[in-house]
CSV table of C-alpha atoms in Angstrom, one decimal:
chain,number,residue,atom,x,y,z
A,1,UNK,CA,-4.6,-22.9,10.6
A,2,UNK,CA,-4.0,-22.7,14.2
A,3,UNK,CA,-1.0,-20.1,14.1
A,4,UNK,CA,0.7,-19.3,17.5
A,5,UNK,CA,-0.1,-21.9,20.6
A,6,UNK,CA,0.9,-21.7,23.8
A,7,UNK,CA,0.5,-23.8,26.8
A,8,UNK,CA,-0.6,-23.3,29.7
A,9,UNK,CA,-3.1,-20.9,30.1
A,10,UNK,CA,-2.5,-20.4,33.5
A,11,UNK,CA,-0.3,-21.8,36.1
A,12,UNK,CA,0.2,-21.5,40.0
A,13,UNK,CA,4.3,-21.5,40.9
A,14,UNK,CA,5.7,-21.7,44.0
A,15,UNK,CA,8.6,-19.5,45.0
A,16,UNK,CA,11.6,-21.8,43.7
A,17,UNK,CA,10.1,-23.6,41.1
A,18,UNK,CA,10.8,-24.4,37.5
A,19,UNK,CA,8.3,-24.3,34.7
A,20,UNK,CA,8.8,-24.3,31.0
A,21,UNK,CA,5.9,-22.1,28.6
A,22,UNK,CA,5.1,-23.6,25.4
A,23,UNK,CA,5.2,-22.5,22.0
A,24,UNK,CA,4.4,-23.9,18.3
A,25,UNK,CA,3.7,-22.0,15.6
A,26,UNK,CA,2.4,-23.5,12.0
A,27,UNK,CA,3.0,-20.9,9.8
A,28,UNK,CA,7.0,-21.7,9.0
A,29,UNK,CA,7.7,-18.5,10.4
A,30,UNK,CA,11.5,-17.5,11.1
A,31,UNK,CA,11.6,-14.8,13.6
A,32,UNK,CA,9.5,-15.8,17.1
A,33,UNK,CA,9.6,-14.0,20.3
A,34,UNK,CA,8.6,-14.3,23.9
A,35,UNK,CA,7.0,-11.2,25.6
A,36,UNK,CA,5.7,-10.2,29.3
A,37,UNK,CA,3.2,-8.0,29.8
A,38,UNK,CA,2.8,-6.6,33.5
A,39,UNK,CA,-0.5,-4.9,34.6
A,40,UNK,CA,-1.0,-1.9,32.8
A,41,UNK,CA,1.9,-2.2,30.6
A,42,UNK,CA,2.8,-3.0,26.8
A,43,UNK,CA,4.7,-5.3,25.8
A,44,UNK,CA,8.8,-6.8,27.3
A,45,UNK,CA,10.7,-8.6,25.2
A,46,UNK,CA,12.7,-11.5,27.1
A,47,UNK,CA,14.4,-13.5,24.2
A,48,UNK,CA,13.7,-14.0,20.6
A,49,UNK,CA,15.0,-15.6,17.8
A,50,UNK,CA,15.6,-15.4,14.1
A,51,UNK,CA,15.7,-19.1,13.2
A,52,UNK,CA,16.5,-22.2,14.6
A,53,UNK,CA,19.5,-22.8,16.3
A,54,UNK,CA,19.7,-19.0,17.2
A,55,UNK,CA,18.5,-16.8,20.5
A,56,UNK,CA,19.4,-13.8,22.1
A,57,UNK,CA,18.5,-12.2,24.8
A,58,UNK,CA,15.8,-9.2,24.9
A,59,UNK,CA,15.1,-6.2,27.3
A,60,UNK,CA,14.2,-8.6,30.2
A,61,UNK,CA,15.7,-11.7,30.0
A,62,UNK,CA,16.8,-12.3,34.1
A,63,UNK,CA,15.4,-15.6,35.3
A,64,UNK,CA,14.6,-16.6,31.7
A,65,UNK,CA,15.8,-19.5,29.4
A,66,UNK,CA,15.3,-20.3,25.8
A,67,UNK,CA,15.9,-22.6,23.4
A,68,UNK,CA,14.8,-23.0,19.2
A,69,UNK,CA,15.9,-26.7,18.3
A,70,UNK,CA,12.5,-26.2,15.3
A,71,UNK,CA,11.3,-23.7,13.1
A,72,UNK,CA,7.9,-24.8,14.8
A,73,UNK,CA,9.1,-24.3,18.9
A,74,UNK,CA,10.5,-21.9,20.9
A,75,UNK,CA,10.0,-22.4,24.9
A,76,UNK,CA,10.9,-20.4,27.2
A,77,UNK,CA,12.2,-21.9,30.5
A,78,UNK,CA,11.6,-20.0,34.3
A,79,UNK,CA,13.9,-21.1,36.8
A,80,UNK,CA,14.2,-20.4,40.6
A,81,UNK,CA,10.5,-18.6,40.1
A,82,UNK,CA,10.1,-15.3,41.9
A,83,UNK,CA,7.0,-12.9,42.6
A,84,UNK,CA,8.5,-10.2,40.5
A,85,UNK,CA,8.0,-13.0,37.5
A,86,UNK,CA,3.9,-13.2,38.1
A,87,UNK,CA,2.8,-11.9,34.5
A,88,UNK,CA,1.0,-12.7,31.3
A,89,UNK,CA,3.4,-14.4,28.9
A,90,UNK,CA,3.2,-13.6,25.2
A,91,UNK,CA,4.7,-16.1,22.4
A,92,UNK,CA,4.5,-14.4,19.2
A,93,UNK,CA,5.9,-14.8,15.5
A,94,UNK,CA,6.9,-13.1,12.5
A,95,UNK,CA,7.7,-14.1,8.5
A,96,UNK,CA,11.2,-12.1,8.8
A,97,UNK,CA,10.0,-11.0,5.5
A,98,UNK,CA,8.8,-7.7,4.2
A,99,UNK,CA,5.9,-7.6,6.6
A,100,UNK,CA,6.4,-7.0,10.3
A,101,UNK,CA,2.8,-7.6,11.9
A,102,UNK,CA,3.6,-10.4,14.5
A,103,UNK,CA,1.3,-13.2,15.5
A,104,UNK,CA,0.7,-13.9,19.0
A,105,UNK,CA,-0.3,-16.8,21.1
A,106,UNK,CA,-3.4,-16.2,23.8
A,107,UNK,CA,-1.0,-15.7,26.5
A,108,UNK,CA,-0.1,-17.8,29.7
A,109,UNK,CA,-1.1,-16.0,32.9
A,110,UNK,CA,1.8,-16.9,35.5
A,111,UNK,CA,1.1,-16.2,38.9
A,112,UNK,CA,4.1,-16.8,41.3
A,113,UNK,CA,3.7,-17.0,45.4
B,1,UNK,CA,17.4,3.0,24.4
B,2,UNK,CA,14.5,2.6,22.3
B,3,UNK,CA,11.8,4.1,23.4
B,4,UNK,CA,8.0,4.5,22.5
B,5,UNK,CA,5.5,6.6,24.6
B,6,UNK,CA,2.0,6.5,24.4
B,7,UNK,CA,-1.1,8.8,25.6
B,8,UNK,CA,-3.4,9.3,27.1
B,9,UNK,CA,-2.7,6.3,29.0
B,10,UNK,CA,-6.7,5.5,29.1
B,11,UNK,CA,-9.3,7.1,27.8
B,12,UNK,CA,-13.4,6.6,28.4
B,13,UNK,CA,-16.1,8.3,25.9
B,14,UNK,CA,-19.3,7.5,24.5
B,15,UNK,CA,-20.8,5.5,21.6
B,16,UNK,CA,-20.4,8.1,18.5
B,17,UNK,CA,-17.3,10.0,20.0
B,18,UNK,CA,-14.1,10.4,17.8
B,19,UNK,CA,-10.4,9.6,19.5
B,20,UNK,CA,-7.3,10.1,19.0
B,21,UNK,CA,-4.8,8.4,20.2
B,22,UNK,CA,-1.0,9.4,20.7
B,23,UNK,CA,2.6,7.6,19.8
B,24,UNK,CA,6.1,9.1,19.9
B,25,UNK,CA,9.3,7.4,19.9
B,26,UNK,CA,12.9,6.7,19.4
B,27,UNK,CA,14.0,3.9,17.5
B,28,UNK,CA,17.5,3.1,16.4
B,29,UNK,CA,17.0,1.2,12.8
B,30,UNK,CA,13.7,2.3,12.6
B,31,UNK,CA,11.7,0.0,9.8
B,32,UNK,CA,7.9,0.7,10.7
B,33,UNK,CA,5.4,1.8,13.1
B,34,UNK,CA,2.7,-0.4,13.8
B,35,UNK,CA,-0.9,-1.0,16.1
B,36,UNK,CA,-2.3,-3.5,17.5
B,37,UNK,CA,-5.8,-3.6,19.2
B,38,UNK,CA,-5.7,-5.8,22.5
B,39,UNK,CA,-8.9,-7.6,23.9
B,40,UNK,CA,-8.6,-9.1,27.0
B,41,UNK,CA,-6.4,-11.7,25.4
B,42,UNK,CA,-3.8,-11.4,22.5
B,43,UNK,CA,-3.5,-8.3,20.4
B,44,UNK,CA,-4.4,-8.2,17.1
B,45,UNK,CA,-2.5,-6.3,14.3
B,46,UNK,CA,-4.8,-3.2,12.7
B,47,UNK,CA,-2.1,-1.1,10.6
B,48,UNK,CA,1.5,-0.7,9.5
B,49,UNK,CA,3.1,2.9,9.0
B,50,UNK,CA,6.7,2.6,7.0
B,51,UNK,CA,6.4,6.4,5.2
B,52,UNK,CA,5.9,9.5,6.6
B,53,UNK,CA,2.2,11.0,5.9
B,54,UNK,CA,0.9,8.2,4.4
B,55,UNK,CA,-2.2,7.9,5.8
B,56,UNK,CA,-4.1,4.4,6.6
B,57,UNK,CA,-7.8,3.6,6.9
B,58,UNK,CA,-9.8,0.6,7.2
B,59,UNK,CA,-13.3,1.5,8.2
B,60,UNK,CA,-13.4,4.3,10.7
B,61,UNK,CA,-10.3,3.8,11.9
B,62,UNK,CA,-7.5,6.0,10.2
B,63,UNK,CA,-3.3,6.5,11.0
B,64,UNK,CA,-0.9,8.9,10.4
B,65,UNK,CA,2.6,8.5,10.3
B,66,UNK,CA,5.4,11.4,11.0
B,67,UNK,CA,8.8,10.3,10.4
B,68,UNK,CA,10.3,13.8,11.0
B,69,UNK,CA,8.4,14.4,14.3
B,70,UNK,CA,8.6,10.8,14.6
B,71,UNK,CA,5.1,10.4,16.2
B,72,UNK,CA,2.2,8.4,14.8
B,73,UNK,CA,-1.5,8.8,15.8
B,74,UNK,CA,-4.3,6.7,15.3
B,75,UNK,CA,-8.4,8.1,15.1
B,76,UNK,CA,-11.2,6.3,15.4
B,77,UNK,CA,-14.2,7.9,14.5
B,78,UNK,CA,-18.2,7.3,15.6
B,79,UNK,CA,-16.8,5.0,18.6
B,80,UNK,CA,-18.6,1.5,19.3
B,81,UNK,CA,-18.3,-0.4,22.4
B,82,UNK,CA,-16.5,-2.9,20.4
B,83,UNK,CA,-14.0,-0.7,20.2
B,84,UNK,CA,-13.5,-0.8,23.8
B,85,UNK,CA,-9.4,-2.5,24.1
B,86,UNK,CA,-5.8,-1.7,24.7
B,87,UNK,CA,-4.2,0.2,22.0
B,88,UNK,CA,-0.5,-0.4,21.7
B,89,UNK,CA,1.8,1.4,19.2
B,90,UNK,CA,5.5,-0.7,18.5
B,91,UNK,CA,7.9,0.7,16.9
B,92,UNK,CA,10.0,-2.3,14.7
B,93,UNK,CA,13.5,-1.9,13.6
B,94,UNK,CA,15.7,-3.5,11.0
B,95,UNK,CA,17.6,-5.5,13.9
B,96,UNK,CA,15.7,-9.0,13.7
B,97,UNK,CA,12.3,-7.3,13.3
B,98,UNK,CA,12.5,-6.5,17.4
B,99,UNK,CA,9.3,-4.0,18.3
B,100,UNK,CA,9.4,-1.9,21.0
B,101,UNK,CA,5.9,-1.2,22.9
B,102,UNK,CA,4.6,1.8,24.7
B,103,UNK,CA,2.5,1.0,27.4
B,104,UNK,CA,-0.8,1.2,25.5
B,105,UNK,CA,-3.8,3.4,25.6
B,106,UNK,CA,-6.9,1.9,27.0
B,107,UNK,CA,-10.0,3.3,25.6
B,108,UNK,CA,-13.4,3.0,27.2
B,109,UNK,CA,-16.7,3.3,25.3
B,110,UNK,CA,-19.9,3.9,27.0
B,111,UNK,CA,-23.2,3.1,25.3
């Protein structure tokens, strides 16, 4: 059972560039979410969504894009890439059931210069 | 806003020391209070909190949860290295099972 994936591990962006972080999840779960975590921080939440077909935005969501066309993905899109983006990139995943526990992904370390 | 505050923001003791560790917050909706320990890479759920003063354990770690002070705090007793992490405390509400994180605690055990 491989749960939450994401791709890349890490990238290198250029100021101006587009990217778009991967995200599959295996375990038919509803509600999925992208996070941010800055150094010596918790967690941001950008966008998330409760099924497919549906997202809104989070705390964060400036500079973001998202889109659920599957249960299974939910990428998240950086346009127009800016320092203030450079971060580790959460993907994680929930039943929407009676148990709230979410599963994350390993993360994507995005550094932007 | 929803908020969540943790502390002490880090934390170093040695092997065989007990900690405690600190979570207050505001939630609109709130559901349940949860922990996750956070390894260099993804965190990792430990416990979920829904009623006041129930109290859960698993190993030497234990949680409390105060819905009228609305704090929880998590002890870990006769500290390992391996517990060495990030601690983060979310706070989930009703509204699409959204958490809200506090910053973390990062404890530090010396051998």
């Amino acid at each position: 059972n491989a749960g939450v994936t994401q791709t890349p591990k890490f990238r290198i962006l250029k100021i101006g560039q587009s990217m778009t972080l991967q995200c599959t999840q295996d375990m038919n779960h509803n509600y999925m979410y992208w996070y941010r975590q800055d150094p010596g921080m918790g967690l941001k939440l950008i966008y998330y969504s409760v099924g497919a077909g549906i997202t809104d935005k989070g705390e964060v969501p400036n500079g973001y894009n998202v889109s659920r066309s599957t249960t299974e993905d939910f990428p998240l899109r950086l346009e127009l890439a800016a320092p203030s983006q450079t971060s580790v990139y959460f993907c994680a995943s929930k039943t929407g059931g009676g148990r709230p526990e979410a599963f994350f992904g390993q993360g994507t370390r995005l550094t932007v210069v | 806003e929803d908020k969540v505050v943790q502390s002490p923001l880090s934390l170093v003791v040695h092997e065989g020391d007990t900690v405690t560790l600190n979570c207050s917050y505001e939630v609109t909706n709130f559901r349940s209070l949860l922990w996750y320990k956070q390894e260099k890479k993804a965190p990792t759920f430990l416990f979920m909190l829904t009623s006041s003063g129930i109290e859960k354990k698993s190993g030497r770690l234990s949680s409390i949860l105060d819905k009228k002070e609305l704090f929880s705090i998590l002890n870990i007793t006769a500290t390992q290295t391996g517990d060495s992490a990030i601690y983060l405390c979310a706070a989930d509400n009703t509204n699409a099972g959204k958490s809200t994180f506090g910053d973390g605690t990062t404890l530090t055990v010396k051998p």
